[in-house]
Coordinates of C-alpha atoms in Angstrom, one line a residue:
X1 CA 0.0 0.0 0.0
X2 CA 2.9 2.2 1.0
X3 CA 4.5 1.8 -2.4
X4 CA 1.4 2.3 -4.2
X5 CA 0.7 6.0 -2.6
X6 CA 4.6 6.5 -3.3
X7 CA 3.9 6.2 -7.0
X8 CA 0.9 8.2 -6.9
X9 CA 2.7 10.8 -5.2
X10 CA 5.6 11.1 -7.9
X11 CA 3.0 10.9 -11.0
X12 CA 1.3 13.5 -9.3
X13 CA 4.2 15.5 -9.0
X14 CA 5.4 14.7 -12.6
X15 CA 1.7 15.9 -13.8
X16 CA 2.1 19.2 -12.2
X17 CA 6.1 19.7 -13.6
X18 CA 4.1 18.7 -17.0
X19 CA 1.6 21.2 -16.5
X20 CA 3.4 24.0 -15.5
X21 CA 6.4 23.3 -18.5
X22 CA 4.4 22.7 -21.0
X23 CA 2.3 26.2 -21.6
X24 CA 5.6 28.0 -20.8
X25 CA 7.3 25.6 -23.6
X26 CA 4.1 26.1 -26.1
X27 CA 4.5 29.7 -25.9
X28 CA 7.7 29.6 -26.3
X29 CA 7.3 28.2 -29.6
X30 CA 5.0 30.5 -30.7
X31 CA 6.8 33.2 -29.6
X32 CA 9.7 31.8 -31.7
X33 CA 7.1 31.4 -34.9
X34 CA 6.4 34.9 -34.8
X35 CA 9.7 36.4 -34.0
X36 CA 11.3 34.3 -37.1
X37 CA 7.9 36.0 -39.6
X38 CA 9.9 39.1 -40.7
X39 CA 6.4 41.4 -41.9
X40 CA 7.2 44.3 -43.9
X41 CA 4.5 47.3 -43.7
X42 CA 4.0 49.5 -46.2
X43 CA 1.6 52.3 -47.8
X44 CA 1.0 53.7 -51.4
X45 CA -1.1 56.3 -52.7
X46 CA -2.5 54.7 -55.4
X47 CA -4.4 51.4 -56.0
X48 CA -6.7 50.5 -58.6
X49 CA -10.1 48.2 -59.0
X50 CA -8.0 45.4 -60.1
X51 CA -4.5 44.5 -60.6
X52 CA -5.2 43.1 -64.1
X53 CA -1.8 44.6 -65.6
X54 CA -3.0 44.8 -69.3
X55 CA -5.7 47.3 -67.9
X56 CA -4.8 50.8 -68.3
X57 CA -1.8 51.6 -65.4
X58 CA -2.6 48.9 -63.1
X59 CA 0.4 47.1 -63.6
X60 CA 2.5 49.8 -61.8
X61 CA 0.9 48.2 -58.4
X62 CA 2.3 45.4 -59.5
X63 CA 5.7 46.6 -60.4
X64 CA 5.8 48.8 -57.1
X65 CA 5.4 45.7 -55.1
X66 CA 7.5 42.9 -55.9
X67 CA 4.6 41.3 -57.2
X68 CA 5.3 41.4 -61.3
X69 CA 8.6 41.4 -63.5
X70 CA 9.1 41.5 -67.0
X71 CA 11.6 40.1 -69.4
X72 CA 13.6 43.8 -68.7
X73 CA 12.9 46.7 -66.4
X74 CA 14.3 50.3 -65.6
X75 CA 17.0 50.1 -62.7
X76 CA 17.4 53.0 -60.3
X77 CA 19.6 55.1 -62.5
X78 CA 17.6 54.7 -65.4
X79 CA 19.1 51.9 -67.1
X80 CA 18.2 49.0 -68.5
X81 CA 18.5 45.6 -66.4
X82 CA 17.6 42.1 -67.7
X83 CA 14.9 40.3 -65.3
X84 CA 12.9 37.4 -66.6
X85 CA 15.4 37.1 -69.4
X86 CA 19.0 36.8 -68.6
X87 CA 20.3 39.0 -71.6
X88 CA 19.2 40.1 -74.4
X89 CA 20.4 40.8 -78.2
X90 CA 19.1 43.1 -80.6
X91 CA 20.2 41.4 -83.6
X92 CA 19.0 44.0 -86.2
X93 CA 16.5 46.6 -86.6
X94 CA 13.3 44.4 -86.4
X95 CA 14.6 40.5 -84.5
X96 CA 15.5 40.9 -80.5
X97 CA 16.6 37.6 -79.0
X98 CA 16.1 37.1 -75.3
X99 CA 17.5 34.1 -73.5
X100 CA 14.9 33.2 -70.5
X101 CA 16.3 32.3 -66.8
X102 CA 16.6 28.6 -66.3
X103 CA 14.2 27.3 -63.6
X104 CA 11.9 30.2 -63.2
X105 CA 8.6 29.6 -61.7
X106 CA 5.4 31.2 -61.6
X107 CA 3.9 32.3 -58.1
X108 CA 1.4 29.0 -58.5
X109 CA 5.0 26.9 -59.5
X110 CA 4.4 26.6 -63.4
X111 CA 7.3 27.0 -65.0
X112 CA 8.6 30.1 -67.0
X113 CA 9.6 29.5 -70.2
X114 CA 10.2 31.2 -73.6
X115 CA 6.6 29.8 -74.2
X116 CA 5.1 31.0 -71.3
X117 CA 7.1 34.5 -71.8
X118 CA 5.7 34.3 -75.6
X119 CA 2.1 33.8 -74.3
X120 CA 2.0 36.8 -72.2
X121 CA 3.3 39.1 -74.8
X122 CA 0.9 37.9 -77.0
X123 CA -1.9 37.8 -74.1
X124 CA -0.9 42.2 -73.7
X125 CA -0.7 43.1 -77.5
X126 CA -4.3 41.1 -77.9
X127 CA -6.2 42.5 -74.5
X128 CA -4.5 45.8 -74.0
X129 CA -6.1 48.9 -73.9
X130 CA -3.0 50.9 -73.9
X131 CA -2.0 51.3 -77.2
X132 CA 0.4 53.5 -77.8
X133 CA 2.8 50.7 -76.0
X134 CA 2.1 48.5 -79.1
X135 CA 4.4 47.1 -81.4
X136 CA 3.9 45.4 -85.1
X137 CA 4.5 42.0 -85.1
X138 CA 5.4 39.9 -87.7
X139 CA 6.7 36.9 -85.0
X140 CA 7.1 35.8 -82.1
X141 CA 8.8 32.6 -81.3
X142 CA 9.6 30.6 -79.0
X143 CA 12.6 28.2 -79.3
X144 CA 14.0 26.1 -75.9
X145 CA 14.5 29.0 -73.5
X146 CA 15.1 31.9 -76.3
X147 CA 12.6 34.1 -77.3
X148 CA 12.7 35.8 -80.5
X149 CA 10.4 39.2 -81.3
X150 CA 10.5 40.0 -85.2
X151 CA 8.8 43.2 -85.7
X152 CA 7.3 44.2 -88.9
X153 CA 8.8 47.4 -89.3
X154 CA 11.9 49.2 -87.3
X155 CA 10.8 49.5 -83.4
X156 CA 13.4 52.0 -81.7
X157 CA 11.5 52.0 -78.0
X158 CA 10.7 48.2 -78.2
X159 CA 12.8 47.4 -75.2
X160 CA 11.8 50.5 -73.7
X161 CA 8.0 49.5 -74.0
X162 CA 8.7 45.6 -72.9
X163 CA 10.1 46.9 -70.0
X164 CA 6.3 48.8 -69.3
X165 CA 4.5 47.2 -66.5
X166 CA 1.7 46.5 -69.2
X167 CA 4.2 43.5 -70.0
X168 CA 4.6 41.8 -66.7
X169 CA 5.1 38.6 -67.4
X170 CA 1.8 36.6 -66.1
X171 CA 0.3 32.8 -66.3
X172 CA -1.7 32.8 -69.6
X173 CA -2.7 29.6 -68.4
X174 CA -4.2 30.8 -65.1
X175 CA -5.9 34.2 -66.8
X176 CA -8.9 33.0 -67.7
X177 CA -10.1 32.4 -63.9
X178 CA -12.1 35.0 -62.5
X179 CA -10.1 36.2 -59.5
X180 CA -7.1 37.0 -61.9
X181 CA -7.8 40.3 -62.1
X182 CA -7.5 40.4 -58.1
X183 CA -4.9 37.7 -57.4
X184 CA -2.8 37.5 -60.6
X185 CA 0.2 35.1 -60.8
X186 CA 3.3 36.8 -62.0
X187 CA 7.0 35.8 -60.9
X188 CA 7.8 38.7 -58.5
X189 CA 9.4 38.1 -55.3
X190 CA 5.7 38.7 -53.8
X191 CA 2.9 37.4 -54.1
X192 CA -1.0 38.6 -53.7
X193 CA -2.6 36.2 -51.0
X194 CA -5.7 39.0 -50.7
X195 CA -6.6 42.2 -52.7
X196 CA -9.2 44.9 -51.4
X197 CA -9.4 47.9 -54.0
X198 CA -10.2 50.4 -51.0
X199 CA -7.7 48.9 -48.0
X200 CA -4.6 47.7 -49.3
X201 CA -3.1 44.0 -50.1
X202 CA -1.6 41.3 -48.4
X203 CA 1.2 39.9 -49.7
X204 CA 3.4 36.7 -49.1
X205 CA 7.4 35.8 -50.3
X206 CA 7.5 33.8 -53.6
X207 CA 9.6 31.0 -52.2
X208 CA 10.8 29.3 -55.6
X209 CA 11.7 33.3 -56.9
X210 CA 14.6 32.9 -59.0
X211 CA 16.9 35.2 -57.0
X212 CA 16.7 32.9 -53.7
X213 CA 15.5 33.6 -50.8
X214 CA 13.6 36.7 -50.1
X215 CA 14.5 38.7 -47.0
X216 CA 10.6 39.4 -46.4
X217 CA 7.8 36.8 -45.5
X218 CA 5.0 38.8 -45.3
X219 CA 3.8 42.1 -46.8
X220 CA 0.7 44.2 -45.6
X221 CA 0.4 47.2 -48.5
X222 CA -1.9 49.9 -47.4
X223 CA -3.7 52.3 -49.6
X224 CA -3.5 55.6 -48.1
X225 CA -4.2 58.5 -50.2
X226 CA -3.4 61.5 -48.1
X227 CA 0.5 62.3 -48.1
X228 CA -0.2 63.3 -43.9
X229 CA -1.9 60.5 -43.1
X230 CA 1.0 58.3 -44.4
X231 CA 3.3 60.8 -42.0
X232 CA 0.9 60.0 -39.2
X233 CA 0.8 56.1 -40.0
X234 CA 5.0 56.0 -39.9
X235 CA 5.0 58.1 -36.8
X236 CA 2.3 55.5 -34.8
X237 CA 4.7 52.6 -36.2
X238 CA 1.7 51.6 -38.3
X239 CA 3.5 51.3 -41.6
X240 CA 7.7 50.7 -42.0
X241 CA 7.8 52.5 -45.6
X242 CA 5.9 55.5 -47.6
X243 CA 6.9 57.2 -50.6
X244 CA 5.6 60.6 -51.3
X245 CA 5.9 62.6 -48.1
X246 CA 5.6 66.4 -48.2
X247 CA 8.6 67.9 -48.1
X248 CA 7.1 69.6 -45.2
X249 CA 6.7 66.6 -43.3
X250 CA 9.8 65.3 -44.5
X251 CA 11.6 67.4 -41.0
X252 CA 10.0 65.0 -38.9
X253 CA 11.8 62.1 -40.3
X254 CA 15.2 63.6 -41.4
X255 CA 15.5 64.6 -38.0
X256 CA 15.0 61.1 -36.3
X257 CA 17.2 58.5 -36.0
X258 CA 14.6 55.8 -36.7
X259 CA 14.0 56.7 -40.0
X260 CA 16.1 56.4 -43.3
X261 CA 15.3 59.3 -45.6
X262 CA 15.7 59.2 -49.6
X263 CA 14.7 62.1 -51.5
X264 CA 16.2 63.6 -54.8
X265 CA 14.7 64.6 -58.3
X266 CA 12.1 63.0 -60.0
X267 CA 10.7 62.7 -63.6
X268 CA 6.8 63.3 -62.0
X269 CA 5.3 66.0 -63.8
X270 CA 1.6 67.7 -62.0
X271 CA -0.5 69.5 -64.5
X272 CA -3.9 70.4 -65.3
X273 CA -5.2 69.3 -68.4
X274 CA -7.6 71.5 -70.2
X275 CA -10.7 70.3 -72.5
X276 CA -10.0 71.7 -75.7
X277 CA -14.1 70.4 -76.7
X278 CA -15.1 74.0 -74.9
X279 CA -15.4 77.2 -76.8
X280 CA -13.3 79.5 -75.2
X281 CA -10.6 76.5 -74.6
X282 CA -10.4 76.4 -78.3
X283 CA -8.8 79.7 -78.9
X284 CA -5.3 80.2 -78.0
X285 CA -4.9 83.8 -76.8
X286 CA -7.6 82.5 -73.6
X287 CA -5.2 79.2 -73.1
X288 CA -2.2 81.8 -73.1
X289 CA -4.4 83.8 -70.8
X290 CA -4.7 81.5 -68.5
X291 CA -0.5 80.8 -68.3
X292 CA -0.4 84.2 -67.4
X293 CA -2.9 84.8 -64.9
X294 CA -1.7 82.0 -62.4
X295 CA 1.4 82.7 -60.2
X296 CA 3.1 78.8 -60.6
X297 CA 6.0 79.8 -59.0
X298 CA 4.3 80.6 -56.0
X299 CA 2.4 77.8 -56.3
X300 CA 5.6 75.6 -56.1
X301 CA 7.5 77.4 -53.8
X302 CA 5.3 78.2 -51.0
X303 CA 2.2 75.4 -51.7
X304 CA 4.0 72.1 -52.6
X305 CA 7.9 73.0 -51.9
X306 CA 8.3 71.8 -55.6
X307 CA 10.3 73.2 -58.9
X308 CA 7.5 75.5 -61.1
X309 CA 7.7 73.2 -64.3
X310 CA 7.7 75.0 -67.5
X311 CA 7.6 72.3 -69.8
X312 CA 6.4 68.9 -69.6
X313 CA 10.0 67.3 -68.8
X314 CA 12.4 68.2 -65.7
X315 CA 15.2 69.7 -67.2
X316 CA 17.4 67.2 -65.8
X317 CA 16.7 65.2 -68.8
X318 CA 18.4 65.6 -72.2
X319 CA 15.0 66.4 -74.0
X320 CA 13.8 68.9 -71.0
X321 CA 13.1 72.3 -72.1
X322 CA 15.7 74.7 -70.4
X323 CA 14.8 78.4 -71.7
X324 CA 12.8 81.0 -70.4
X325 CA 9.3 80.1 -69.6
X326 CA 7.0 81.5 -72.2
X327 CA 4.1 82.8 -70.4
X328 CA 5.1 83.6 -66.8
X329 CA 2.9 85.3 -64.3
X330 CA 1.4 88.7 -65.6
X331 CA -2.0 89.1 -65.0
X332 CA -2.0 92.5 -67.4
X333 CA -0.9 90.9 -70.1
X334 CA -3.8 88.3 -69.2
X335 CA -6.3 90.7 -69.5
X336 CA -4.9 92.6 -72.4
X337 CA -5.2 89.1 -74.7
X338 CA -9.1 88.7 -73.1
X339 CA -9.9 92.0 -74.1
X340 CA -8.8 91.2 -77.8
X341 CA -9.9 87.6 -77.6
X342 CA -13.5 89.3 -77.3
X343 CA -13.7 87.7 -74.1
X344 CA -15.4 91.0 -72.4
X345 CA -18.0 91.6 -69.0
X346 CA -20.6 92.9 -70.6
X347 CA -22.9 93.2 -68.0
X348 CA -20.4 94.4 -64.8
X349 CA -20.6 91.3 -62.5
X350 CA -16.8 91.0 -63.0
X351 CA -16.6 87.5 -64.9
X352 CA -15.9 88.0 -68.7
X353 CA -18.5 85.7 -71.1
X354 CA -18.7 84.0 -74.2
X355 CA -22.3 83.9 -76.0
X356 CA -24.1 85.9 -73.2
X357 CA -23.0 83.1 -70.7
X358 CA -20.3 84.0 -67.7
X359 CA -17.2 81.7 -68.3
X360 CA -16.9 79.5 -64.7
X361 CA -14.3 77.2 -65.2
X362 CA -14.7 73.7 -63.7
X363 CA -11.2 72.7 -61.7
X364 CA -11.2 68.7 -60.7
X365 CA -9.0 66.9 -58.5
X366 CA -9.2 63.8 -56.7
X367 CA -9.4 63.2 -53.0
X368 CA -6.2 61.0 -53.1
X369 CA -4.1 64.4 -54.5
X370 CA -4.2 65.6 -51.0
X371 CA -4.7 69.1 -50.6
X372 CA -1.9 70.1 -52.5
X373 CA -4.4 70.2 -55.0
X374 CA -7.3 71.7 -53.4
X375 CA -4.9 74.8 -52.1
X376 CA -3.2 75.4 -55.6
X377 CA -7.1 75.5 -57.1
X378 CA -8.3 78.0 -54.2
X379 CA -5.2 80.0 -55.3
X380 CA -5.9 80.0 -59.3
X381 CA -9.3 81.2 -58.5
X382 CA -8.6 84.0 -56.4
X383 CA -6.2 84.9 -59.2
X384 CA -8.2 84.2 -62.2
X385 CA -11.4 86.5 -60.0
X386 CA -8.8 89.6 -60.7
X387 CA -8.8 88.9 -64.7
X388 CA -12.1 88.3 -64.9
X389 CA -12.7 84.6 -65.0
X390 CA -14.5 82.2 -62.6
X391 CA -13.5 79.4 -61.3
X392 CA -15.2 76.2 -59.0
X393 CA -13.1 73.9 -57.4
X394 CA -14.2 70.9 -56.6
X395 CA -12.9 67.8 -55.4
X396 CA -14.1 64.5 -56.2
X397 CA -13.1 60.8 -54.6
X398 CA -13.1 59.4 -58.5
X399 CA -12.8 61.8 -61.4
X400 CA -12.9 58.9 -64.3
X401 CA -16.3 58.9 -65.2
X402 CA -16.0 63.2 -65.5
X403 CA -12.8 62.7 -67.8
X404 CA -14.3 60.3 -70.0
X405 CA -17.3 62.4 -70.7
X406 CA -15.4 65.7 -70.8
X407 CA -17.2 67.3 -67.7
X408 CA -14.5 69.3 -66.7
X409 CA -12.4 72.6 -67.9
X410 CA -9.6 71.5 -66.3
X411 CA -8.4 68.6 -64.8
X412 CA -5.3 68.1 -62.1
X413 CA -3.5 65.1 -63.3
X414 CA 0.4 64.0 -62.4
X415 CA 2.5 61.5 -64.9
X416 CA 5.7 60.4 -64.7
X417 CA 6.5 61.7 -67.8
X418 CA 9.8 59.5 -69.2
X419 CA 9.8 56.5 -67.1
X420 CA 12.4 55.0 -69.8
X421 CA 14.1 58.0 -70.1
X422 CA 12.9 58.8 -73.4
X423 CA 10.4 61.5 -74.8
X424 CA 8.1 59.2 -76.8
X425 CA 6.1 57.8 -74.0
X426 CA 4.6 60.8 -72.7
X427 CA 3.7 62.7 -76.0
X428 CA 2.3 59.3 -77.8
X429 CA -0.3 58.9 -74.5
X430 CA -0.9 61.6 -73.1
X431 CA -1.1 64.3 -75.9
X432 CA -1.1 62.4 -79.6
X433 CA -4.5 62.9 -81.3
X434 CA -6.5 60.2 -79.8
X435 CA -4.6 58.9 -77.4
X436 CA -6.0 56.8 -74.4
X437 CA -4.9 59.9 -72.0
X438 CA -5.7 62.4 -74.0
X439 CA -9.1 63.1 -71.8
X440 CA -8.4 66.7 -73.0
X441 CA -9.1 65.9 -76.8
X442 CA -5.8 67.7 -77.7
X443 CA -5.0 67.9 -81.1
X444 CA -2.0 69.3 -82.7
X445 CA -0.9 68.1 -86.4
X446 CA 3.3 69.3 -85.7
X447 CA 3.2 66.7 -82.4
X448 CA 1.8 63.9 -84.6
X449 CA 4.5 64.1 -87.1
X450 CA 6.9 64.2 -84.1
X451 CA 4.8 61.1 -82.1
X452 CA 5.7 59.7 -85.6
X453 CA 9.1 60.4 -86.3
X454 CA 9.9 59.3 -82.9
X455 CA 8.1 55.7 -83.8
X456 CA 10.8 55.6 -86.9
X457 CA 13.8 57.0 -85.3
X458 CA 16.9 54.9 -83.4
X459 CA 19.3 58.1 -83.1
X460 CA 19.9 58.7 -79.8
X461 CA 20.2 62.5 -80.2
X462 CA 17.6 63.1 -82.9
X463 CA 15.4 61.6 -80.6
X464 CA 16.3 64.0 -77.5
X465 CA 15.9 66.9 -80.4
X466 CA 12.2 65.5 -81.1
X467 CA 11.7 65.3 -77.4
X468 CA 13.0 69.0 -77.2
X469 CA 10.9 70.0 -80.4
X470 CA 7.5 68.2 -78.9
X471 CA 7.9 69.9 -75.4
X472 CA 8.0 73.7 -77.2
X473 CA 5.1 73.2 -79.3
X474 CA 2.8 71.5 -76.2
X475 CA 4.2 75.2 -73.8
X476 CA 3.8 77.5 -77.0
X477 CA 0.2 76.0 -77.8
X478 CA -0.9 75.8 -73.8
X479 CA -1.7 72.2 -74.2
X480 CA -2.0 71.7 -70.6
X481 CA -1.0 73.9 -67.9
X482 CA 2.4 72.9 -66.8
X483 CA 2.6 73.0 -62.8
X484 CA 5.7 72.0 -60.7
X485 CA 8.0 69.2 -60.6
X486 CA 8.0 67.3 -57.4
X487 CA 10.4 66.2 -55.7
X488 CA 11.1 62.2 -54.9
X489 CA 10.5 60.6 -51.3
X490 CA 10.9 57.6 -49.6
X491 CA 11.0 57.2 -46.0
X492 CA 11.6 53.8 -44.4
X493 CA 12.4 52.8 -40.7
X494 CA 15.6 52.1 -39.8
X495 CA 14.9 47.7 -39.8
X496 CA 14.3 47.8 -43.3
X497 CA 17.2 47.5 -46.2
X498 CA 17.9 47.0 -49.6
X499 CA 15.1 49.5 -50.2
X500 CA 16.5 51.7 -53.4
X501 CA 14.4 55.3 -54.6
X502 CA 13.8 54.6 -58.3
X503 CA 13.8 57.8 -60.4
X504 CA 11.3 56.8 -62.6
X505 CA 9.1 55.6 -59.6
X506 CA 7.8 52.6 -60.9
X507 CA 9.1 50.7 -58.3
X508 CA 9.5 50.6 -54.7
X509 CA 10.4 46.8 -53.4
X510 CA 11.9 44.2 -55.0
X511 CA 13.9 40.9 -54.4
X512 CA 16.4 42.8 -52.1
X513 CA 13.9 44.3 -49.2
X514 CA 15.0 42.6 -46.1
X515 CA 14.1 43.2 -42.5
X516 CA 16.1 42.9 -40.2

């Protein structure tokens, strides 16, 4: 009996070491799980309804988040880097070979071939809505892992085009499946595990990406629009990286030794694109009224602590205007070409008319411009009241519909405007007759020919001459009003590395992000 409660005494004694090891143990563990998940969090100021990349500019979510890659992308500097394919060859004028990685996989662990490279392509040229990134075609073939593009006529920006998010390289295999469009399987070092158009993206590490090993696991990307909110979310530790901080905020970070600030020039261009379908818009001496009745360097100096843009490319570039601005701030002069225009207040309200009706302008912005926007539009009008013309400024969360339809007189609209570091891209699609930006219905006969030559030409410097030639006639003829240039942010905390600020912007994390 004796030995009996002996041995009940011990067990006992085991069960209660037992239970007070084990939860300490457990928790250990889990402790361990979650200390070894390194989580990146992030913001951008942009997302789209879907990140189908064919669509319009929703690939550059995909680019600015690990998520896509194509065969060859823009580096940091502006230089071409080979990605999907290993190295390229431009044999002649019209064939480009490209020789495809070895043992690539898709995020869902097809493989990625020549085949599967030649697909895509195809897949972008066929769906695409973006067409001034076409190319002709006269082949494409596919041949072990070597991919050959022969082009019907000379292409000078072919590479320059491939390397557009437009032509991530995607699973044609998998497109046809309805959540695509929200969950689409590229070869990025990330990968979408959830999309929500209005909160953000979760992403996980591509574990067969064909760099190795990413230094990430998990990604949470928020959208926040508002350039202070995103300073408020890295203060309150919500977020560990945001691009586009004010330069005002920018103090709070420079000045903390948490934070890693990058910041330098930038190829973004903000402008206000004017709808050349109204009356008055079609007459040039109101366009060039307008130039000089609004004080941009004001505007850029005090509002946004930018550079007042005179053309539509930073001067930084080879093909960036660098003379005098042509109409700078002189609201007599303004008045003066009204007066002659026939652009007169006939009936001493102060606002000047056109056909018995007052001429109001209608300025749009969306909410996700901040209030950048909103301040610069207060300004014009205050301004534009002293020569005579009014002005409403409204603000909308969602614009597209109003651009489309041409309910606007000006629109506020910002573009990278060379992200290949070539002219071409910007005046083909945003201000060629017709093209899919042109919500303004710009038309100029002298830029076509240039959009044209510039499709024909491989000359490095004719093409910077064309890019110089298309930038005067777009300031002379007041296709848009040119704002400020702004410059480039991105502010990371101190445990994130291999975090690089792209001039071009298109991207913001790839393979290298690591936390540490």
């Amino acid at each position: 009996m004796k030995k009996i409660l002996i041995f009940l005494m011990v067990l006992s004694l085991c069960l209660v070491a037992v239970g007070c090891n084990g939860p300490d143990e457990s928790q250990q563990a889990d402790n361990s799980n979650l200390e070894e998940t390194k989580t990146l969090n992030m913001a951008v100021f942009w997302l789209d309804p879907n990140l189908e990349p064919t669509q319009g500019w929703n690939g550059w979510t995909l680019a600015r988040c690990g998520i896509g890659e194509n065969l060859v992308q823009i580096d940091e500097n502006l230089n071409f880097k080979p990605v999907i394919a290993e190295s390229y060859e431009q044999i002649d004028d019209i064939t480009t070979v490209f020789n495809i990685r070895e043992g690539m996989k898709f995020h869902n662990g097809n493989p990625v071939n020549a085949e599967a490279c030649k697909a895509s392509i195809e897949r972008a040229l066929k769906i695409s809505d973006r067409d001034e990134l076409k190319f002709s075609v006269e082949a494409i073939t596919a041949e072990g892992e070597k991919l050959i593009i022969k082009t019907t006529k000379p292409e000078p920006t072919l590479i320059s085009k491939l390397a557009d998010p437009v032509y991530i390289i995607v699973d044609v295999s998998a497109a046809d499946d309805e959540n695509f469009k929200f969950k689409p399987i590229a070869t990025g070092a990330f990968k979408v595990v959830d999309f929500n158009p209005d909160l953000g993206m979760t992403l996980e590490k591509h574990k067969e990406h064909w760099s190795g090993d990413i230094g990430v696991d998990l990604v949470n990307v928020k959208y926040i629009q508002d350039g202070t909110t995103r300073t408020m979310a890295l203060q309150s530790g919500e977020i560990d990286l945001a691009t586009q901080i004010g330069a005002k905020d920018l103090n709070i970070f420079e000045n903390n030794d948490e934070f890693v600030v990058q910041k330098g020039p930038n190829l973004r261009i903000f402008l206000l694109r004017l709808n050349m379908d109204k009356p008055y818009m079609k007459s040039l001496a109101f366009r060039q009224a307008l130039c000089y009745g609004m004080d941009k360097e004001t505007y850029a100096t005090k509002i946004v602590n930018g550079v007042p843009a005179k053309g539509p490319f930073n001067d930084m570039l080879p093909f960036g205007y660098k003379g005098e601005d042509y109409y700078s701030y002189n609201p007599g002069k303004a008045k003066e070409l009204l007066d002659k225009a026939g652009f007169i207040d006939r009936d001493g309200d102060g606002i000047r008319e056109i056909d018995g009706e007052n001429i109001i302008l209608k300025y749009i912005s969306r909410t996700n411009h901040g209030g950048d926007a909103n301040n610069i539009g207060t300004a014009m009008q205050s301004q534009y009241k002293e020569i005579g013309i009014g002005m409403e400024v409204i603000q909308v969360e969602n614009y597209s519909n109003m651009a489309q339809s041409g309910d606007f007189d000006m629109i506020w609209e910002r573009w990278t405007s060379a992200p290949t570091a070539d002219p071409e891209y910007f005046l083909e699609a945003s201000y060629k007759t017709g093209s899919v930006g042109n919500f303004g219905k710009y038309s100029n006969e002298e830029l076509d020919n240039i959009c044209r030559e510039l499709g024909n030409t491989f000359d490095k410097e004719r093409r910077q001459k064309l890019g110089i030639e298309g930038s005067e006639i777009l300031m002379k003829d007041v296709a848009s009003l040119f704002l400020y240039y702004q410059e480039g942010t991105v502010v990371t905390r101190k445990k994130v590395d291999g975090i690089h600020r792209f001039i071009s912007e298109i991207y913001y994390i790839d393979d290298r992000v690591k936390v540490k």
